[in-house]
Tab-separated table of C-alpha atoms in Angstrom:
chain	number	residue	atom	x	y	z
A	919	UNK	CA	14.300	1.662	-102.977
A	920	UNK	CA	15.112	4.029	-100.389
A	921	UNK	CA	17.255	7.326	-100.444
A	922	UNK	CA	19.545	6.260	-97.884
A	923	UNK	CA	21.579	3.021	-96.692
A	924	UNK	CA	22.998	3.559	-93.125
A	925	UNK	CA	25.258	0.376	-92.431
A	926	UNK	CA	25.894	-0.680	-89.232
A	927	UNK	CA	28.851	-3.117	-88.241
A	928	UNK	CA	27.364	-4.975	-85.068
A	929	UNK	CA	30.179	-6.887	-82.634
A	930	UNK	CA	30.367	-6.903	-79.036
A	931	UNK	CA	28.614	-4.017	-77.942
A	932	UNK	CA	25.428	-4.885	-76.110
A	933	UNK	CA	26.698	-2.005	-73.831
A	934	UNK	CA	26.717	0.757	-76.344
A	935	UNK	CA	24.182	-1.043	-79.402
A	936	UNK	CA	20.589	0.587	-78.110
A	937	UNK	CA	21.876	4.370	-77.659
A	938	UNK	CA	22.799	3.966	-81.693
A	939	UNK	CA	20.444	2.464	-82.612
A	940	UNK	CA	18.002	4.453	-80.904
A	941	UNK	CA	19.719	7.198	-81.972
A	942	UNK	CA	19.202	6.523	-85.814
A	943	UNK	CA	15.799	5.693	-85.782
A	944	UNK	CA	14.785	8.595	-83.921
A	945	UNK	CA	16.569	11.059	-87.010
A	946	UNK	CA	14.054	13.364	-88.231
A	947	UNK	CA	14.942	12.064	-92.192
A	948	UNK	CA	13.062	9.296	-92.250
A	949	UNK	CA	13.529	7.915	-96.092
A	950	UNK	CA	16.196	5.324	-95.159
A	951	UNK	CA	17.311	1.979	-94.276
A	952	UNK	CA	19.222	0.831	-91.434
A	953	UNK	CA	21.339	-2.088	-91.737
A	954	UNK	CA	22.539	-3.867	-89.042
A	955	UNK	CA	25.654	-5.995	-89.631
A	956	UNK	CA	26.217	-8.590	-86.994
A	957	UNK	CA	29.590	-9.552	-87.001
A	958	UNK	CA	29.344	-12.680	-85.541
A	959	UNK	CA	29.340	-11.284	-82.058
A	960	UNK	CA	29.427	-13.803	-79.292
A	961	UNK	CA	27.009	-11.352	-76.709
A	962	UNK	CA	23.610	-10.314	-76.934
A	963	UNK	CA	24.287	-7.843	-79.766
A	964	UNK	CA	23.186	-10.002	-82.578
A	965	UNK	CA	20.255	-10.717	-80.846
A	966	UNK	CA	19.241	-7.188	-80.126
A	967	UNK	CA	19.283	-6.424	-84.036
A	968	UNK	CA	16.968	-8.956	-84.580
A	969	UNK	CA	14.804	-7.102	-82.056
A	970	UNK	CA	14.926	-3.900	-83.901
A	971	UNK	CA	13.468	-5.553	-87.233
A	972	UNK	CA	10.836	-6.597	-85.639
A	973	UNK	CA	10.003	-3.462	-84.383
A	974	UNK	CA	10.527	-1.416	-87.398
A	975	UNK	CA	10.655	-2.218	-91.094
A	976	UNK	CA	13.230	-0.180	-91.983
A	977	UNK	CA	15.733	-2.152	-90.165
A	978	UNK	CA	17.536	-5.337	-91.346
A	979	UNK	CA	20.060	-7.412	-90.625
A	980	UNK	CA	22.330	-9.545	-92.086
A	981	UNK	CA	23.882	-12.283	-89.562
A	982	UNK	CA	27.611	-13.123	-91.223
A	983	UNK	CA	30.581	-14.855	-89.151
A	984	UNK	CA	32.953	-12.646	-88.027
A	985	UNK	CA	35.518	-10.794	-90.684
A	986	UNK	CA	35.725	-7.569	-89.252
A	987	UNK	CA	34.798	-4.047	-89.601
A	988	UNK	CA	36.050	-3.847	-93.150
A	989	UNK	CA	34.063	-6.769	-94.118
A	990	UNK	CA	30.913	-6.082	-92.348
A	991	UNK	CA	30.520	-3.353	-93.831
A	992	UNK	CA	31.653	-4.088	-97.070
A	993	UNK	CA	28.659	-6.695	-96.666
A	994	UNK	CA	26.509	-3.874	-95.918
A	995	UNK	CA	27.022	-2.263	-99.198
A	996	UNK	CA	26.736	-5.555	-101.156
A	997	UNK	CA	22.749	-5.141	-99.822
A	998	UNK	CA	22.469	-2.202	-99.983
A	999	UNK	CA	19.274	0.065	-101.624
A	1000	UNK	CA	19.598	3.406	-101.032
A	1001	UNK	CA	20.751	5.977	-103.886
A	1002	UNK	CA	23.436	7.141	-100.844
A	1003	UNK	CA	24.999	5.420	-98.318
A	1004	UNK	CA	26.072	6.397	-94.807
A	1005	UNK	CA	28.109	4.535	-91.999
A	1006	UNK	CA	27.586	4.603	-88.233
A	1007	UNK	CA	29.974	2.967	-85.803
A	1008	UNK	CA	27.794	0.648	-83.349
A	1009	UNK	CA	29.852	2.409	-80.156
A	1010	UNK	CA	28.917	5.931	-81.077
A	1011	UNK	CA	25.522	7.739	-81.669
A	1012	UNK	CA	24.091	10.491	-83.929
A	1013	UNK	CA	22.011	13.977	-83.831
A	1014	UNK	CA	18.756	13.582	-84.653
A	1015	UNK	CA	19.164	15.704	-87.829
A	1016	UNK	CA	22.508	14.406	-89.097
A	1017	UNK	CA	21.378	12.409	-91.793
A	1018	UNK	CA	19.154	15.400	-92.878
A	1019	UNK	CA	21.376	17.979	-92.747
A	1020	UNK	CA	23.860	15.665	-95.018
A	1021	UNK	CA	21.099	14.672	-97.326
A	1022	UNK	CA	20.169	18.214	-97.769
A	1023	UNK	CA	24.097	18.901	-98.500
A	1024	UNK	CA	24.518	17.143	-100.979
A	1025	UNK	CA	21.351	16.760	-103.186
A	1026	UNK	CA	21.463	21.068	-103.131
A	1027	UNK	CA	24.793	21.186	-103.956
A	1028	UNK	CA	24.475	18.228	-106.096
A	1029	UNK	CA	27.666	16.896	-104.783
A	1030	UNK	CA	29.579	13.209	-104.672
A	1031	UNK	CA	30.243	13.556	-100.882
A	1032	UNK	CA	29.024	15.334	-97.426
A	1033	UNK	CA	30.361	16.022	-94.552
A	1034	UNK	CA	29.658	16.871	-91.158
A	1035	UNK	CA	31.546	17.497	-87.494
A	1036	UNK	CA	32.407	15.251	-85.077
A	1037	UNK	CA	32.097	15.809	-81.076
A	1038	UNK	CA	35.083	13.349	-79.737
A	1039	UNK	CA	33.287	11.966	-76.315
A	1040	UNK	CA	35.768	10.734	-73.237
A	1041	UNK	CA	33.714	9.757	-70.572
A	1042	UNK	CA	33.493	12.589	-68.284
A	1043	UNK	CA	34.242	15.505	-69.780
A	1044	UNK	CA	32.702	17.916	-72.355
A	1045	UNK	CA	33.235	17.567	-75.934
A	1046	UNK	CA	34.708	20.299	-77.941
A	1047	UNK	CA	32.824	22.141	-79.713
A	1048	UNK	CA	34.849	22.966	-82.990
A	1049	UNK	CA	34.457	26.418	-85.546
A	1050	UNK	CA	32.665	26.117	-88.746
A	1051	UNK	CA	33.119	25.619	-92.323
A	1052	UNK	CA	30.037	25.702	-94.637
A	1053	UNK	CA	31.150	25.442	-98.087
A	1054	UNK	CA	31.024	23.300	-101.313
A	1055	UNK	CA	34.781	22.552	-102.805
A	1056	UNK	CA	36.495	20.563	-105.431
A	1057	UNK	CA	37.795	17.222	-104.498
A	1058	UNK	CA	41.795	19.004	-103.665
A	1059	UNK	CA	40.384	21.159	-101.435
A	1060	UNK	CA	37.782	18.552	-99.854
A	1061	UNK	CA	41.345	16.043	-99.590
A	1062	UNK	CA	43.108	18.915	-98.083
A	1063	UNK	CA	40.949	19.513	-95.437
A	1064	UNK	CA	40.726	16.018	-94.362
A	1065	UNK	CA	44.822	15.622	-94.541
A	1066	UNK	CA	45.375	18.763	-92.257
A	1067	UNK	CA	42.246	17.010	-90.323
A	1068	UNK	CA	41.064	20.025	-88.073
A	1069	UNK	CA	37.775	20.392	-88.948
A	1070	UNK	CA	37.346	17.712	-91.385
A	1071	UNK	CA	38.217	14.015	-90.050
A	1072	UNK	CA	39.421	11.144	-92.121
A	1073	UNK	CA	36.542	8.627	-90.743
A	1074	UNK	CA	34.282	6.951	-92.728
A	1075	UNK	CA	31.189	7.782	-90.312
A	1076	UNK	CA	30.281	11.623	-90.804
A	1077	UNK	CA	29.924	11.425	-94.785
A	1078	UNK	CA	27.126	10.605	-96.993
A	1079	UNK	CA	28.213	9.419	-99.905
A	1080	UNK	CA	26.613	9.006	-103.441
A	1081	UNK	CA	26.430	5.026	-103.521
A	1082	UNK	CA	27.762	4.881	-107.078
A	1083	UNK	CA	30.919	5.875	-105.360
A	1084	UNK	CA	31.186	2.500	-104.193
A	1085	UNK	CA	30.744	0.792	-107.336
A	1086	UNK	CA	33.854	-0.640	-107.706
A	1087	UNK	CA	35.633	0.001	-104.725
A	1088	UNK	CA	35.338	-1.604	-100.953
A	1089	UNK	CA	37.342	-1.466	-97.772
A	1090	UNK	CA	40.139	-3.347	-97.258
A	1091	UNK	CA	39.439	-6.686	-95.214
A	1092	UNK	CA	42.245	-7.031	-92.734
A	1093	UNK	CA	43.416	-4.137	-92.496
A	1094	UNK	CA	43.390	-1.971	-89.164
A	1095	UNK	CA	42.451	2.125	-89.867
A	1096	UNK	CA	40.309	0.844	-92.886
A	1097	UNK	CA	39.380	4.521	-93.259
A	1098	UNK	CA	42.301	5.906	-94.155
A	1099	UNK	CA	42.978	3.209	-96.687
A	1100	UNK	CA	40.187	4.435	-98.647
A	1101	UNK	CA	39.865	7.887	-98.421
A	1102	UNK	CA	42.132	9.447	-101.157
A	1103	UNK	CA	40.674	6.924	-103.703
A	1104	UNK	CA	37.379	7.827	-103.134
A	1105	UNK	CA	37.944	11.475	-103.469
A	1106	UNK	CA	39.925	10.806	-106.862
A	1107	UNK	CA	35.771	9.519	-107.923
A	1108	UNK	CA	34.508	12.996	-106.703
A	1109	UNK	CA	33.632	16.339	-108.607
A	1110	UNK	CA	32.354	18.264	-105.658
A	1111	UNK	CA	32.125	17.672	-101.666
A	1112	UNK	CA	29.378	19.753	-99.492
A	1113	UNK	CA	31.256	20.274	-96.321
A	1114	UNK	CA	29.007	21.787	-93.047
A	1115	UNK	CA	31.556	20.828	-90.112
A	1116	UNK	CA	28.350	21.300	-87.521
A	1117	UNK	CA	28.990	18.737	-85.193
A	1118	UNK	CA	26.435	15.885	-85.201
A	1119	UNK	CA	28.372	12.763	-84.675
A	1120	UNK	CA	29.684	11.699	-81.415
A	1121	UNK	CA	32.545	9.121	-81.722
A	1122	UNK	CA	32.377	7.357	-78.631
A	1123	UNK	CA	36.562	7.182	-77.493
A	1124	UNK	CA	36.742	3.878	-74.999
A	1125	UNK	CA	40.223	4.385	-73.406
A	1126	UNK	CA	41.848	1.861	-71.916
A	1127	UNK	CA	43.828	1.847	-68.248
A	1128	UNK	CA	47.505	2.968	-68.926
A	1129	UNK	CA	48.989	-0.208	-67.240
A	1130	UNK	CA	46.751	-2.308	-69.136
A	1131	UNK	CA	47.089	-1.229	-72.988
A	1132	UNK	CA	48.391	-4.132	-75.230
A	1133	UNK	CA	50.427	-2.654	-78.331
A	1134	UNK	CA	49.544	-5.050	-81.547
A	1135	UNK	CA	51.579	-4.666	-84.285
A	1136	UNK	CA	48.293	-4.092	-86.467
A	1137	UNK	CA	49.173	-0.822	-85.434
A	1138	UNK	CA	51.827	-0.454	-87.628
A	1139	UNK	CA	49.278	-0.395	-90.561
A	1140	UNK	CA	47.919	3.309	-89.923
A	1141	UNK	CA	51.883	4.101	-90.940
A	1142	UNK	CA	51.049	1.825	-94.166
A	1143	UNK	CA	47.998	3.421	-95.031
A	1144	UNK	CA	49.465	6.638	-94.929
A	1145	UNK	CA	52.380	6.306	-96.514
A	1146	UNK	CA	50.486	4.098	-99.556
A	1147	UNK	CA	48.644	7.994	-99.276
A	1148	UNK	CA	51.894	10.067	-99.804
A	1149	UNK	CA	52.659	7.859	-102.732
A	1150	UNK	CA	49.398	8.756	-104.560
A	1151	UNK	CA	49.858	12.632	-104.282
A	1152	UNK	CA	52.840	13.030	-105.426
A	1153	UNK	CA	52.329	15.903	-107.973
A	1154	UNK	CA	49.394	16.890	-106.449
A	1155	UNK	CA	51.126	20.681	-105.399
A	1156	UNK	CA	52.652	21.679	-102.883
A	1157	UNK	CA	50.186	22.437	-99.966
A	1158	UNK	CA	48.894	18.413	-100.330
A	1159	UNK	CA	52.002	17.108	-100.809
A	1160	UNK	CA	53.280	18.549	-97.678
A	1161	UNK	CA	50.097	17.714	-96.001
A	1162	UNK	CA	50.081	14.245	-96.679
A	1163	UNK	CA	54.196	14.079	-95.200
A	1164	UNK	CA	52.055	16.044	-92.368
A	1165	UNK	CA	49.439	13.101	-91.885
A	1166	UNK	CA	52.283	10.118	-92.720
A	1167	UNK	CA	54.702	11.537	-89.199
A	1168	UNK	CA	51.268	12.087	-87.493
A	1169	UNK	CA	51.244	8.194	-87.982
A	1170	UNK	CA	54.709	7.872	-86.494
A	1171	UNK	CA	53.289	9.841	-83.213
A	1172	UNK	CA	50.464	7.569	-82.714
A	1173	UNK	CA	52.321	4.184	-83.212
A	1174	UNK	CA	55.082	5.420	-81.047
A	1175	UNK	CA	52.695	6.797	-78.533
A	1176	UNK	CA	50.617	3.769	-78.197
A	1177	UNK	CA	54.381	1.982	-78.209
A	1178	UNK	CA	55.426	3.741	-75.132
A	1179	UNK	CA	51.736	3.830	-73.352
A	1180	UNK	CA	51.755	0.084	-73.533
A	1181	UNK	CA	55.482	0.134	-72.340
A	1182	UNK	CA	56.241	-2.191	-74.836
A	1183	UNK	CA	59.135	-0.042	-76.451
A	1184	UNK	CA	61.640	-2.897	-75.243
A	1185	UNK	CA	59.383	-5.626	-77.434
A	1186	UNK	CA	58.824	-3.625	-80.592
A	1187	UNK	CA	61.838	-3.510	-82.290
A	1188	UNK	CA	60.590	-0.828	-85.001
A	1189	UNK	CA	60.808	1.473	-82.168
A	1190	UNK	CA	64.189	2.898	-82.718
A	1191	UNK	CA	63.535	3.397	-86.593
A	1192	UNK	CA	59.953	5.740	-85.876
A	1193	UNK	CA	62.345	7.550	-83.353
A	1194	UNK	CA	65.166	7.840	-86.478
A	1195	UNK	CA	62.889	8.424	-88.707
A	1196	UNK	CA	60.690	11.422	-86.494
A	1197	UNK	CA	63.978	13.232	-85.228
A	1198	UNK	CA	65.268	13.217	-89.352
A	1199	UNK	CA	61.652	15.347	-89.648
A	1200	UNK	CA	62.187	17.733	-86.795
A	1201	UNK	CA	62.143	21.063	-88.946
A	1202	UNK	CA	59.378	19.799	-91.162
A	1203	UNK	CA	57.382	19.073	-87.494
A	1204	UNK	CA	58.616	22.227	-85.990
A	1205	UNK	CA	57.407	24.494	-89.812
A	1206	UNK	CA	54.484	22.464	-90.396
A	1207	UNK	CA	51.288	24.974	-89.038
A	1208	UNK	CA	48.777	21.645	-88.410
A	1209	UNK	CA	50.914	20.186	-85.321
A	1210	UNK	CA	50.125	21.809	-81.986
A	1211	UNK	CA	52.183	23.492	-79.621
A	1212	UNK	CA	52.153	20.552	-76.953
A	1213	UNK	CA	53.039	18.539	-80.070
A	1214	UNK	CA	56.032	20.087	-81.090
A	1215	UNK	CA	57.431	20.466	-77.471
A	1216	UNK	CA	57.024	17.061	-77.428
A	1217	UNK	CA	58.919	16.336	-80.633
A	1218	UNK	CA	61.786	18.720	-78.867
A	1219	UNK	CA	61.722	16.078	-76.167
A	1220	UNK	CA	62.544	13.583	-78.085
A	1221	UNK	CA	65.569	15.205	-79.626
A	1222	UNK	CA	66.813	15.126	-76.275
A	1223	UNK	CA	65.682	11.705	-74.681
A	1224	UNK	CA	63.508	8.829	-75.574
A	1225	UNK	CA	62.599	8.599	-71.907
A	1226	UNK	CA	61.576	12.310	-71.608
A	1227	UNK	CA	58.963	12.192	-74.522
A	1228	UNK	CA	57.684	9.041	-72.729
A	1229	UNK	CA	57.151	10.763	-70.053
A	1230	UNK	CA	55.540	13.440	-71.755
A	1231	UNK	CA	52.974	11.343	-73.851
A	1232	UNK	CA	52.058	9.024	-70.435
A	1233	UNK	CA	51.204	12.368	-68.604
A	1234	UNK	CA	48.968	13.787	-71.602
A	1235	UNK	CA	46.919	10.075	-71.126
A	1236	UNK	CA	46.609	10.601	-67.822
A	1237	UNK	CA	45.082	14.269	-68.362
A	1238	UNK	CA	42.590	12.777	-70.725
A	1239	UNK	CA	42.162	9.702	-68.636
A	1240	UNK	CA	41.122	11.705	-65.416
């Protein structure tokens, strides 16, 4: 028995797998386990985590073909020991003293959840260092937060989360933006969520060449997962109700962005109906407080022309691409 489980989905990432790794065994709480979840990765990755066990005993790792990110870690939480469990993506790496500012979070507070910041990393620039909240709230305000997603992310990786949380409830295999998926049912389990926003995960953002990009239509499924969301909160009030609509045509942006990065517009068909279904929101985009400036000029462009907002959304990957 151990007082943390930190579950590691291993595939394909012999590049990035030491600097996390590394990074988690250096943290200054040192009552966990680390599980590493090989995937079924073809490279040297799986390899490496045997490494690690047999350098430290608080490392192990479970060899499984390959299912995905959903079902490696679901896998990890089948094994699992610890009385809470945390998530690290095998691309990213951690503070040393994330896991012990988040255990300190929530066993003071005595809450069902904790939550820290996340630095976004693009290679060659600085990350962003955000404003911070330092508070314990009830489950609404904890869900608001993370809809309006400023300072409080969706992701599955900058929590801690009381294990029995997980008791009946896993992410769903398949599915692409598993996080999102899960998120409003397991705040529905919660009484109280410790949120300290100081950053102390970096999520490592890989972006691909502009002329490369493939579109899959897996994409499709952060829309899904979103508007499965909206369903669930109806009646919640008015603030989440509106916040989830928020979050479900932030979906629309992304698909259609990654649509018209990957010039595929002419392939997906759905494309005219996120267009439809974006322009039918333009007050609610224009009113709503979370979307930025550059996103709402944006949404004006695409009132206009379909070929002016694509020219708007290539240039802003170019700025972060540069």
């Amino acid at each position: 028995m151990c007082e943390i489980s930190i579950i590691v989905p291993v595939y394909k990432v012999e590049k990035y797998l030491e600097k996390c790794v590394d990074s988690i065994l250096a943290q200054t709480f040192t009552d966990f386990e680390l599980i590493l979840v090989d995937d079924g990765s073809p490279d040297r990755s799986g390899a490496m985590c045997d490494e690690y066990a047999q350098k430290d005993s608080r490392v192990r790792v479970i060899h499984k073909e390959n299912g995905g990110l959903s079902s490696a870690r679901n896998a990890g939480i089948d094994v699992a020991k610890g009385r809470y469990l945390g998530f690290v993506d095998s691309d990213d790496y951690i503070a040393a003293d994330m896991y012990e500012l988040l255990y300190q979070e929530i066993t003071q507070s005595q809450a069902d959840l904790a939550i820290c910041g996340i630095y976004d990393v693009y290679e060659g620039k600085d990350p962003v260092t955000k404003s911070v909240i330092h508070k314990t709230v009830s489950a609404d305000e904890a869900l608001l937060l993370i809809l309006q997603g400023n300072n409080i992310s969706v992701h599955a990786v900058n929590k801690l989360y009381r294990r029995e949380l997980f008791q009946n409830l896993r992410y769903p295999e398949g599915k692409y933006h598993e996080d999102s998926f899960v998120i409003v049912d397991l705040l529905e389990m919660c009484q109280k969520v410790a949120i300290n926003s100081q950053q102390k995960y970096f999520y490592y953002h890989r972006l691909g060449s502009i002329n490369t990009e493939k579109f899959s239509d897996k994409q499709f499924e952060f829309i899904e997962a979103w508007e499965i969301n909206e369903r669930k909160l109806k009646g919640k009030g008015q603030a989440i109700e509106a916040a989830a609509h928020q979050r479900v045509c932030f979906a629309k942006f992304m698909v259609l962005d990654k649509i018209f990065s990957a010039n595929a517009e002419k392939q997906v068909p759905q494309t005219k109906s996120l267009i439809k279904d974006l322009r039918q929101n333009y007050f609610f985009i224009l009113r709503d407080p979370i979307f930025t400036k550059n996103r709402k000029i944006a949404m004006t462009s695409l009132m206009f022309s379909r070929s002016l907002y694509k020219k708007f959304v290539l240039l802003q990957r170019q700025q972060l691409a540069s």
